[in-house]
Short mmCIF file of C-alpha atoms in Angstrom, two decimals:
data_model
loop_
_atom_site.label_atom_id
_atom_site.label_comp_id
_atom_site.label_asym_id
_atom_site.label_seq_id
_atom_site.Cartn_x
_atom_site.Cartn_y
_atom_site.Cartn_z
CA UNK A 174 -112.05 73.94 3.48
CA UNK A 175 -111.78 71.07 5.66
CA UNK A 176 -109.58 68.04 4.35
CA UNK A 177 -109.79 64.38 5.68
CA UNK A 178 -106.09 62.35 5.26
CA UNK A 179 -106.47 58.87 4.19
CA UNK A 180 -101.73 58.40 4.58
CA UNK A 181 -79.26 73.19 -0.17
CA UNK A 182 -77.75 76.47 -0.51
CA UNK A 183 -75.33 75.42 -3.85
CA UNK A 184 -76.08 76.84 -6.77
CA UNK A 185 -78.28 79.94 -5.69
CA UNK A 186 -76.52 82.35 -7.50
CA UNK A 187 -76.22 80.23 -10.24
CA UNK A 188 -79.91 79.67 -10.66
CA UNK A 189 -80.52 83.90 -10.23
CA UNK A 190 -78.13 84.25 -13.24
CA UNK A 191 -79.58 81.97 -15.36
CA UNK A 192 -83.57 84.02 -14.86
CA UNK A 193 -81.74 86.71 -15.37
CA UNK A 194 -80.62 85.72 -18.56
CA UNK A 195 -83.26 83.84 -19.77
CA UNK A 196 -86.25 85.39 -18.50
CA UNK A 197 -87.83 86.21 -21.95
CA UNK A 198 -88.01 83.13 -23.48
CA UNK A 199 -89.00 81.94 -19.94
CA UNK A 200 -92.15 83.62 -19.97
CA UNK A 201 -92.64 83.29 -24.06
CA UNK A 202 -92.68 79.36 -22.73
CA UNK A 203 -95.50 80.21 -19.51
CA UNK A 204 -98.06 81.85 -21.77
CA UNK A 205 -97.58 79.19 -24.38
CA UNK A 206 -98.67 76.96 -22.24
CA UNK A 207 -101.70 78.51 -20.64
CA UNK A 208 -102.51 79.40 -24.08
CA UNK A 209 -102.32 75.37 -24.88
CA UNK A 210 -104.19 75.00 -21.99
CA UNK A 211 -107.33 77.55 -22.58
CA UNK A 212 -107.49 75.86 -26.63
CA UNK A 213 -107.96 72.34 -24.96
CA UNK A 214 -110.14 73.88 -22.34
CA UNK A 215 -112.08 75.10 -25.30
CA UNK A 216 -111.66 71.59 -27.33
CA UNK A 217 -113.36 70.31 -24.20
CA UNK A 218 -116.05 72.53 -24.61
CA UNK A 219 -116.94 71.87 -28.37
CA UNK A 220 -117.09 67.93 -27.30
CA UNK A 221 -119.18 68.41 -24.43
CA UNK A 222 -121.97 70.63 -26.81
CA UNK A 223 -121.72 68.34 -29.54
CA UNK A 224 -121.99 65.03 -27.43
CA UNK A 225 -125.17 66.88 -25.74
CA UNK A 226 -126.29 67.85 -29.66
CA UNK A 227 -125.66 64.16 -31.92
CA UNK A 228 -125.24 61.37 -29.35
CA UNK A 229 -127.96 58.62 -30.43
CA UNK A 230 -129.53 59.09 -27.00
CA UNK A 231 -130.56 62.38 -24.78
CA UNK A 232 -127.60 62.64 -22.23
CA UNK A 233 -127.63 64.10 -18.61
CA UNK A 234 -125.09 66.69 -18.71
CA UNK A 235 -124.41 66.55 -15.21
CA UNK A 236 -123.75 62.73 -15.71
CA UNK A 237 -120.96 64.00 -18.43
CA UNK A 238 -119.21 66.67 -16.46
CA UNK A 239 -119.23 64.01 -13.21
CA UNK A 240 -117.67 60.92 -15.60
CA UNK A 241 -115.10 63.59 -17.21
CA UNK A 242 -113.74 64.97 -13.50
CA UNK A 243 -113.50 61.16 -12.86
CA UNK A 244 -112.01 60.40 -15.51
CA UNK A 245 -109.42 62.83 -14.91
CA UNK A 246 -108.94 62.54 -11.83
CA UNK A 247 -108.40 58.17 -12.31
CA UNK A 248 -106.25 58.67 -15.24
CA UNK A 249 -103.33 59.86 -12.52
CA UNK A 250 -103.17 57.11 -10.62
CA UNK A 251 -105.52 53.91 -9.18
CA UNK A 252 -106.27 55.73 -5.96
CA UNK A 253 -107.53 59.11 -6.86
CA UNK A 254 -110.76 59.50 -7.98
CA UNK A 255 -114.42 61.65 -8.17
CA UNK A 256 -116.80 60.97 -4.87
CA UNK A 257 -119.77 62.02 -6.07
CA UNK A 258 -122.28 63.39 -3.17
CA UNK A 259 -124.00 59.72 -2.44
CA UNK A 260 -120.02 58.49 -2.41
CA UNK A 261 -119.12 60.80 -0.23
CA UNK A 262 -121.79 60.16 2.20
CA UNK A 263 -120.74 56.35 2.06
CA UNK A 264 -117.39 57.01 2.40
CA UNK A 265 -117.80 58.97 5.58
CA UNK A 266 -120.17 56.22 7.26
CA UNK A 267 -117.36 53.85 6.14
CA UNK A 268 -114.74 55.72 8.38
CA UNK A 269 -117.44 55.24 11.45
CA UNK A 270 -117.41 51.45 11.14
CA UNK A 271 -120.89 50.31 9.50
CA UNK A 272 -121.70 50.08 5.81
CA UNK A 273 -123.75 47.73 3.65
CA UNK A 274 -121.98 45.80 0.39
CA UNK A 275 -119.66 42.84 0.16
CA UNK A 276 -117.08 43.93 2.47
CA UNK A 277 -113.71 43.69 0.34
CA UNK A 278 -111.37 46.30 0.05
CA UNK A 279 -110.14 46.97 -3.93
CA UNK A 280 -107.92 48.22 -5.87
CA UNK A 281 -107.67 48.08 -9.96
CA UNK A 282 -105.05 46.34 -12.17
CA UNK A 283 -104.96 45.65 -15.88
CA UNK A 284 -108.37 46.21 -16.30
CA UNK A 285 -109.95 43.84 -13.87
CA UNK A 286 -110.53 44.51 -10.37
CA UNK A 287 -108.10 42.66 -7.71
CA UNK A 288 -109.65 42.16 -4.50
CA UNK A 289 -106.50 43.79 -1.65
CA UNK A 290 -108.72 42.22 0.98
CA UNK A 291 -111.85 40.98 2.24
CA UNK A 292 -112.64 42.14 6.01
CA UNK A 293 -112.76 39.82 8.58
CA UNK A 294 -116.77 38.03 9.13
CA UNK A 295 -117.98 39.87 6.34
CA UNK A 296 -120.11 37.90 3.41
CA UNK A 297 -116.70 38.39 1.31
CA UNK A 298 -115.02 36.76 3.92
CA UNK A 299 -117.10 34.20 4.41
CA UNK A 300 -117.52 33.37 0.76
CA UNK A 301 -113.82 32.24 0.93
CA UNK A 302 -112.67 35.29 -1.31
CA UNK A 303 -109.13 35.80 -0.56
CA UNK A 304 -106.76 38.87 -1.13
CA UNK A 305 -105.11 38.68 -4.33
CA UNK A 306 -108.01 37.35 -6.48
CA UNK A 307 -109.50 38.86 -10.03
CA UNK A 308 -112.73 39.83 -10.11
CA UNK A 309 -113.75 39.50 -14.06
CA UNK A 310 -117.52 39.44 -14.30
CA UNK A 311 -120.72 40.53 -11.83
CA UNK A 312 -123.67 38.89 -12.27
CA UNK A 313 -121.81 37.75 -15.71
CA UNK A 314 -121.07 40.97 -17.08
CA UNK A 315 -117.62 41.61 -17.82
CA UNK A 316 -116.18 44.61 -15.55
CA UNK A 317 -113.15 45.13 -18.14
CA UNK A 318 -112.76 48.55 -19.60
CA UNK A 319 -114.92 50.07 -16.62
CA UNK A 320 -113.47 52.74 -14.08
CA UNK A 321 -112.81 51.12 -10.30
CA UNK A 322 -116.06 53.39 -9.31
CA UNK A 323 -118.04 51.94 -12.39
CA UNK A 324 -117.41 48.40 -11.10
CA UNK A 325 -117.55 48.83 -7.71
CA UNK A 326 -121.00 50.52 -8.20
CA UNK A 327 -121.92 47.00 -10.30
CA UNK A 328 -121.26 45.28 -6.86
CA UNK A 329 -123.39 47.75 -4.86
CA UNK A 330 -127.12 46.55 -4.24
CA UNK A 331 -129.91 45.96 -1.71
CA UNK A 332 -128.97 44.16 1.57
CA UNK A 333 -130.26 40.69 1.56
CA UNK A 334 -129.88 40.22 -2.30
CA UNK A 335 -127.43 38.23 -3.71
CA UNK A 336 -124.48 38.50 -6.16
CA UNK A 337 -122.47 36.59 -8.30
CA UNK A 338 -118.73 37.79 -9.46
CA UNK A 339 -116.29 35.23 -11.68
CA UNK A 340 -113.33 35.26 -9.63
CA UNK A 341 -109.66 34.56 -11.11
CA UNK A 342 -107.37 32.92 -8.62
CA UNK A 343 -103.28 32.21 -8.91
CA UNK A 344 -102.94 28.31 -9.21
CA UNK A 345 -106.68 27.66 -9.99
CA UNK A 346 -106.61 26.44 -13.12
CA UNK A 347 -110.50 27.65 -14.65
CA UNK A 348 -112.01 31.05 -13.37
CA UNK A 349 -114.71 30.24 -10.66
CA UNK A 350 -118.45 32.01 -9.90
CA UNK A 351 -118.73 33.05 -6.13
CA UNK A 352 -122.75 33.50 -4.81
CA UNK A 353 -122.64 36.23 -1.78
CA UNK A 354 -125.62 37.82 -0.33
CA UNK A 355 -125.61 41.62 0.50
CA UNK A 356 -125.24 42.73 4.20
CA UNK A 357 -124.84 45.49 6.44
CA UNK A 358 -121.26 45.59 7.40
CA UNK A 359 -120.59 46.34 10.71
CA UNK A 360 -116.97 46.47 11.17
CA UNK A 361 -114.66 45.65 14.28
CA UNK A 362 -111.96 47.86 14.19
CA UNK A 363 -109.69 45.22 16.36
CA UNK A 364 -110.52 41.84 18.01
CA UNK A 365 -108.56 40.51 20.99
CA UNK A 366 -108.37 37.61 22.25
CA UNK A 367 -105.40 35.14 24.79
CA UNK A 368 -104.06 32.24 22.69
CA UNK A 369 -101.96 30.48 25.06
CA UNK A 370 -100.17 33.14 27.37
CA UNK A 371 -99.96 35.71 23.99
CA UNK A 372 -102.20 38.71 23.51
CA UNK A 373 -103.28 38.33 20.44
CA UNK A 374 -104.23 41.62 18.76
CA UNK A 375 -106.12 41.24 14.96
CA UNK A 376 -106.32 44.86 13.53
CA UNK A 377 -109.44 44.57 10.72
CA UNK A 378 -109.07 48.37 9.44
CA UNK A 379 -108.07 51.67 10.38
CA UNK A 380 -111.25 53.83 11.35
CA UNK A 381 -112.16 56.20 13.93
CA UNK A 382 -112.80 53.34 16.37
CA UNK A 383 -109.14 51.09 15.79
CA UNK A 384 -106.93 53.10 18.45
CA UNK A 385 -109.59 53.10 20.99
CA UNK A 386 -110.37 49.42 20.77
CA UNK A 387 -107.01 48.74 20.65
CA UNK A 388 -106.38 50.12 23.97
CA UNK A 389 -109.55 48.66 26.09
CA UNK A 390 -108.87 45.24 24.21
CA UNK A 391 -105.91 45.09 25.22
CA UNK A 392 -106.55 46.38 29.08
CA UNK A 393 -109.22 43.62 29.08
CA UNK A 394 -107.02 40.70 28.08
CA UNK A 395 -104.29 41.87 30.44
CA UNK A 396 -106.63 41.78 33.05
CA UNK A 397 -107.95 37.93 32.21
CA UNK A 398 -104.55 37.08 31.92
CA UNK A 399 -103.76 38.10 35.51
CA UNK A 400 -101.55 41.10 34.97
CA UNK A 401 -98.75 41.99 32.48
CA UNK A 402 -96.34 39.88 33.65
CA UNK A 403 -98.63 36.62 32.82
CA UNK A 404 -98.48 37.88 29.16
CA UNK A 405 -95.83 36.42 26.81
CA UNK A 406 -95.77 38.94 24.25
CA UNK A 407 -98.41 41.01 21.75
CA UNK A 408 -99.10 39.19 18.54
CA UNK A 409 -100.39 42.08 16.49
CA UNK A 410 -101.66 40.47 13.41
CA UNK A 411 -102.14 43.30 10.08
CA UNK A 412 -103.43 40.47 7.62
CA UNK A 413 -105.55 41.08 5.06
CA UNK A 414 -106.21 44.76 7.06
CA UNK A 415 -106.46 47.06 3.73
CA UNK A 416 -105.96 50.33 5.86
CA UNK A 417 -107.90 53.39 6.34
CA UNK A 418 -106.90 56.68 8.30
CA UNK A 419 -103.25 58.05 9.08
CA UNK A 420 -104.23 58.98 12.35
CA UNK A 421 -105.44 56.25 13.71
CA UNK A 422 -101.89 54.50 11.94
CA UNK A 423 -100.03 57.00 14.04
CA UNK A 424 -102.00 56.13 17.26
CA UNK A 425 -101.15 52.34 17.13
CA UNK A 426 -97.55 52.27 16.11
CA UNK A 427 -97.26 54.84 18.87
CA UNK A 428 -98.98 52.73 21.48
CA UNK A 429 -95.70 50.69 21.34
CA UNK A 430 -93.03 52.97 20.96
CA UNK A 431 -91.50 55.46 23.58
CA UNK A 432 -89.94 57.99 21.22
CA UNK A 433 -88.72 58.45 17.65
CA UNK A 434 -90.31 58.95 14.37
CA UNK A 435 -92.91 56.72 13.08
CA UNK A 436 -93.88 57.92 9.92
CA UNK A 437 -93.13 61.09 7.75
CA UNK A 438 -95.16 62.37 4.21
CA UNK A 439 -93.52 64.44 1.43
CA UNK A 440 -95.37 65.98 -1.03
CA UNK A 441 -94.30 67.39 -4.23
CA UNK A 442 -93.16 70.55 -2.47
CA UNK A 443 -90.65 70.14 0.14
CA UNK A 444 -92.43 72.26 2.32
CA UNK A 445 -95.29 69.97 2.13
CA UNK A 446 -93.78 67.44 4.23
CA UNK A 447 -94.61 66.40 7.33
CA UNK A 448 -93.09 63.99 10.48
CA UNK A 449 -95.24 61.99 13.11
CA UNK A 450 -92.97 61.07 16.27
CA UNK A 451 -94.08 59.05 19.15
CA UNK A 452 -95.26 60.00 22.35
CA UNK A 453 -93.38 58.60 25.81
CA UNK A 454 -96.01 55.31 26.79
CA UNK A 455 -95.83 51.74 25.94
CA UNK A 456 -99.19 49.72 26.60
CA UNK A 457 -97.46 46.61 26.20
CA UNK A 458 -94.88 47.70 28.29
CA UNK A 459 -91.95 46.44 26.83
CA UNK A 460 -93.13 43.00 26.23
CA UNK A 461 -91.91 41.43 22.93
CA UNK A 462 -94.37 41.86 19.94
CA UNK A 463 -94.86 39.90 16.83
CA UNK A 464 -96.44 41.40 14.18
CA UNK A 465 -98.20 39.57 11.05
CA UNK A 466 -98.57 40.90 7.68
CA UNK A 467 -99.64 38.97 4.30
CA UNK A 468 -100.16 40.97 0.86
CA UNK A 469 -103.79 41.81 1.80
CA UNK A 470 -101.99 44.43 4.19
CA UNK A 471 -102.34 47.84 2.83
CA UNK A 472 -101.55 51.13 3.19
CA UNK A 473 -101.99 52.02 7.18
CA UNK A 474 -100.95 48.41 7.79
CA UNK A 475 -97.95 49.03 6.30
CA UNK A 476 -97.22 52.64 7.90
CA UNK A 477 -97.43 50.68 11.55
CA UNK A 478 -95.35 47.20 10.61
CA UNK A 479 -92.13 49.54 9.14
CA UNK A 480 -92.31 51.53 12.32
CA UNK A 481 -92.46 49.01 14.57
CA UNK A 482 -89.89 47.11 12.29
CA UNK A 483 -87.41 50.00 11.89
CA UNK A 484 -87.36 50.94 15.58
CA UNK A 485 -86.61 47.18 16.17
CA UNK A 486 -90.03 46.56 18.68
CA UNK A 487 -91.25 44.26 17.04
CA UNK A 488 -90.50 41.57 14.65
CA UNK A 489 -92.75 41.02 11.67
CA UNK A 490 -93.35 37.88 10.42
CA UNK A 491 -95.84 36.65 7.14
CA UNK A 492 -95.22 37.71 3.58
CA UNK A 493 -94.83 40.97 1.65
CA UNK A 494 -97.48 43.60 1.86
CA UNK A 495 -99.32 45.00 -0.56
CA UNK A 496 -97.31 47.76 -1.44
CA UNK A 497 -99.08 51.03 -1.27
CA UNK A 498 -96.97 53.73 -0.10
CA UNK A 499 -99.14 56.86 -1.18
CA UNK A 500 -101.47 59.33 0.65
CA UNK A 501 -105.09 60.26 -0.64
CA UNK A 502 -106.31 63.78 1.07
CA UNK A 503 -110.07 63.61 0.23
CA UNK A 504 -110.72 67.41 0.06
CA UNK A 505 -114.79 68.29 -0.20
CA UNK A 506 -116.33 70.04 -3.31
CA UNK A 507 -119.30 72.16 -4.03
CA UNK A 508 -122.53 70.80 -4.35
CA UNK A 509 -121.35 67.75 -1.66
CA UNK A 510 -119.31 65.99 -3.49
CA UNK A 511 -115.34 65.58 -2.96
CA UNK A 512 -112.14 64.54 -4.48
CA UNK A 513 -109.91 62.00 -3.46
CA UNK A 514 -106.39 62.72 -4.33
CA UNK A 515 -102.96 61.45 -3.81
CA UNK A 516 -101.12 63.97 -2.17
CA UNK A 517 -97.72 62.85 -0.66
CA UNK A 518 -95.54 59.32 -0.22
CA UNK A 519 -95.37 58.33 2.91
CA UNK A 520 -91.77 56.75 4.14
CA UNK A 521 -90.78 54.98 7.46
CA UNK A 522 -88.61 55.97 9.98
CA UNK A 523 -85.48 54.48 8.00
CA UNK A 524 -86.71 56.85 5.00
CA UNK A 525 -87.58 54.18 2.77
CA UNK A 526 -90.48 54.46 0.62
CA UNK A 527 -93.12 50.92 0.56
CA UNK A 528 -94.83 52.37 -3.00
CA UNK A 529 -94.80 49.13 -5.04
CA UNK A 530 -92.49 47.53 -2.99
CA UNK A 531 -94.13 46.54 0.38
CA UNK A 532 -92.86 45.63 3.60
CA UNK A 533 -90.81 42.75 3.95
CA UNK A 534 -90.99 40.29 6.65
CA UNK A 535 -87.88 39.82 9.29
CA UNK A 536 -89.22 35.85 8.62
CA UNK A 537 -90.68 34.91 6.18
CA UNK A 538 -93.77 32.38 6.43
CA UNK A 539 -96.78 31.93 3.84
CA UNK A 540 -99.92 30.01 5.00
CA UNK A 541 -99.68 26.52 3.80
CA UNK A 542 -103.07 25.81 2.35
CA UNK A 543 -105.00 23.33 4.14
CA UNK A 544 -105.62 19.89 2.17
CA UNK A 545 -108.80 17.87 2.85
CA UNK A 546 -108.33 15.15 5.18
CA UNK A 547 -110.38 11.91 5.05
CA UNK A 548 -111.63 9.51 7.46
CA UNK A 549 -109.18 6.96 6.82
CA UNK A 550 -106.21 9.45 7.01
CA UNK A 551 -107.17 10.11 10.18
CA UNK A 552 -107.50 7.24 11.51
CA UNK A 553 -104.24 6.27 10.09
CA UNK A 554 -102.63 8.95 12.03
CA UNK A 555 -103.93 7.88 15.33
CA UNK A 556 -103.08 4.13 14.88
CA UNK A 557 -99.48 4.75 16.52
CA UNK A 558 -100.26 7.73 18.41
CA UNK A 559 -99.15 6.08 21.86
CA UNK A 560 -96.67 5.85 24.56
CA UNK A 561 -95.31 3.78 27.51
CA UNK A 562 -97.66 4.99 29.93
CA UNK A 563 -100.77 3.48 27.46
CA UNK A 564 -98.73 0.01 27.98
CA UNK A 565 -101.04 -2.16 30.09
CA UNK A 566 -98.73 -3.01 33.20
CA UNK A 567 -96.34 0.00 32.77
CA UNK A 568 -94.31 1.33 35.69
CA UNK A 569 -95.23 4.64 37.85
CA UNK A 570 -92.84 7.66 37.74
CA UNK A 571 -91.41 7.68 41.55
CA UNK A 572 -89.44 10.72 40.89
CA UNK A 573 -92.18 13.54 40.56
CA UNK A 574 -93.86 14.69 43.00
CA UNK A 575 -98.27 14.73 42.26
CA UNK A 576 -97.91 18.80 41.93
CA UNK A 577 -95.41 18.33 39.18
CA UNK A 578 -97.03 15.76 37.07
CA UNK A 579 -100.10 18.62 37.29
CA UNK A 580 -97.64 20.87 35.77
CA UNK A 581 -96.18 18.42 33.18
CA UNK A 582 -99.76 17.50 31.97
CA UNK A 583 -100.75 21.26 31.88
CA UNK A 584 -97.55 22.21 29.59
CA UNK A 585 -98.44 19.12 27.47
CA UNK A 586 -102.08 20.51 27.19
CA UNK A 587 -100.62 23.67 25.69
CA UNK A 588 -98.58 21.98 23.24
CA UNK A 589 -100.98 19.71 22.23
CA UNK A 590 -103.65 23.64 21.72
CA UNK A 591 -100.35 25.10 20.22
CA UNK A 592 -100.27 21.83 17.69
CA UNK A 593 -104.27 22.21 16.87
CA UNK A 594 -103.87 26.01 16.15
CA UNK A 595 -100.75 25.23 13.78
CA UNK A 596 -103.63 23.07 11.34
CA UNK A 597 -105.81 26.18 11.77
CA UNK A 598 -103.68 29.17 11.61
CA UNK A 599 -100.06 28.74 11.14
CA UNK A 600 -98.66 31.74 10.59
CA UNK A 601 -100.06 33.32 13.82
CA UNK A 602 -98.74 29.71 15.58
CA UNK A 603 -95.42 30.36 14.18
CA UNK A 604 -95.83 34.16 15.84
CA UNK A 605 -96.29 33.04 19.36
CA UNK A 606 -93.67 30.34 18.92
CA UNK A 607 -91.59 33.00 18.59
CA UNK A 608 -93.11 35.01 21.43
CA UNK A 609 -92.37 31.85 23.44
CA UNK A 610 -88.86 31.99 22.12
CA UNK A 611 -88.26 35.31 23.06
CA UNK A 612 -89.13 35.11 26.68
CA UNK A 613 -87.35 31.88 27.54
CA UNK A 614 -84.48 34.34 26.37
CA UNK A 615 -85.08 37.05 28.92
CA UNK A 616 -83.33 37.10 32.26
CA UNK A 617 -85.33 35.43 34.98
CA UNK A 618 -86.01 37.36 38.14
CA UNK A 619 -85.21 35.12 40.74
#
């Protein structure tokens, strides 16, 4: 059956002794329990056949059997769960890249629904729903005291139609109503672009199409930039990224590292476990990278910034991740439906575990929220905004030659595109200030 991952000696004798000993009331103990376990099997039964009997309305019973697998299957923890056949299906277009609903990634907590991220260009996205909000009501019915798949399926609907969810957000004082329209979400694995002399690398999920966009992104900006040794540094930015496939985890963190280990699972058996190490192959050959995380990084995410950050390649700046260190094998079932169910921990190369703790950043830097500016404000600002050379009568600088103003003004220019990205995106600012850091540091080769 074909399964799809979504992430001593002392004492032997001792231990023989001791079955030896005990083995009677070992196994008076194992058949009480199966025992236990066939009367609540049959305690099951008797509820199912009276439910299908008395209930005030005609049931479906393959609607009861479906919402009593889920139902045991959510009770172990917020990630495992019941894909019924049409879930399954969706699930597996997902992992190719192109889906229709909101395009947010969630998770469940005390109740309500809490949005881990919304997905870059997506309705979400554009809506302004950020990761970390409450989702209370759809359409103005309440979603507490549903399963995740119960509300989630409250979300689902026709492309083109629109939605309303009540959205709880940290330091807004009143919950808020959000309108979004249905679409077809077509995702972008990774987006590259050049921001100054930086690569910048943003990583929107983990599906079958990350690793390989990763790669010809990255060729292609190389290229515009003139060559690798034009290129400052990788910023590799993991915000709001909610995570997807292992594999395609492994791929990336091992497109920057030569050797070593960059992730390892353990199971509840020890034999169970397994190690991913790196191949030999750097595609950003050495360059310094930054990489930026935020609590809307989840899961895959996370398995690339703690290898990257425990092998010392990069350095990770942002805020703490999300936190979720466990891996969900989605195994199929008869009739085309399958289970998702956690399976292992995953840990990074140091052997620390992320489950509910997250990765931390090296620096710390939240994203300042932006306030409104008026009209007068900035004109305000601009009032003093001038210098010597603006004085009418003002003296020529003799001591430059004409091909080294050029350069002045041109390094100027870049501060002034460095200053305008810091009012639109400072934590990825911050990154390449550090990227510009970092190679001012490295040995010139003259």
């Amino acid at each position: 059956m074909k399964k799809v991952v979504m992430a001593a000696m002392g004492g032997t004798l001792a231990g023989i002794v001791a079955t030896t000993q005990f083995v009677g009331p070992l196994v008076a103990q194992e058949s009480a329990r199966t025992t236990n376990v066939y009367e609540q099997l049959d305690l099951f039964g008797d509820i199912f056949e009276r439910i299908r009997a008395q209930y005030v309305e005609e049931v479906d019973a393959g609607d009861l059997i479906e919402a009593a697998i889920d139902g045991m299957l959510t009770s172990l923890d917020p990630h495992s769960s019941y894909l019924s056949p049409d879930d399954a299906a969706d699930m597996r277009v997902q992992t190719r890249g192109e889906f229709g609903g909101l395009g947010i990634e969630v998770t469940q907590e005390e109740g309500f629904v809490k949005v881990v991220s919304p997905i870059d260009g997506t309705p979400a996205d554009e809506a302004g729903i950020e990761a970390g909000d409450f989702i209370t009501h759809v359409d103005g019915a309440s979603v507490l005291g549903l399963t995740l798949d119960e509300a989630v399926d409250m979300m689902r609907g026709p492309v083109g139609s629109e939605i309303i969810i009540t959205v709880v957000r940290e330091g807004e004082a009143e919950p808020f109503d959000v309108s979004i329209i249905r679409d077809t979400i077509k995702l972008t694995a990774v987006r590259t672009r050049l921001q100054g002399d930086a690569v910048v690398l943003r990583v929107t999920t983990f599906n079958d199409q990350t690793y390989t966009n990763l790669e010809e992104g990255l060729a292609e900006q190389v290229e515009a930039a003139g060559g690798m040794d034009n290129v400052e540094g990788i910023v590799l930015d993991l915000r709001n990224n909610p995570g997807g496939l292992l594999n395609q985890a492994i791929r990336v963190s091992d497109a920057f590292l030569e050797k070593g280990e960059i992730v390892s699972t353990r199971g509840r058996n020890p034999e169970d476990g397994d190690r991913y190490n790196a191949t030999p192959g750097d595609l950003a050959e050495g360059k310094p990278i930054v990489v930026l995380i935020n609590g809307g990084s989840a899961s895959a995410s996370e398995i690339v910034a703690g290898a990257l950050q425990d092998h010392r390649r990069a350095i990770v700046v942002g805020t703490k991740s999300f936190g979720k260190g466990s891996v969900q094998t989605v195994m199929p079932l008869r009739g085309d439906g399958a289970m998702r169910l956690t399976t292992a921990r995953y840990y990074t190369p140091s052997g620390r575990s992320i489950q509910a703790l997250g990765v931390s950043p090296d620096i710390v830097v939240a994203q300042p929220r932006r306030p409104e500016a008026s009209a007068e404000d900035e004109e305000e600002s601009n009032v003093f905004n001038r210098s010597e050379a603006d004085l009418r009568g003002s003296l020529d600088n003799d001591s430059l030659t004409e091909d080294e103003i050029q350069q002045i003004e041109a390094d100027r220019a870049k501060a002034e595109a460095a200053a305008a990205l810091r009012e639109e995106d400072y934590q990825l600012a911050y990154a390449i200030d550090i990227l510009k850091g970092l190679t001012a540091l490295q040995p010139s080769n003259d």
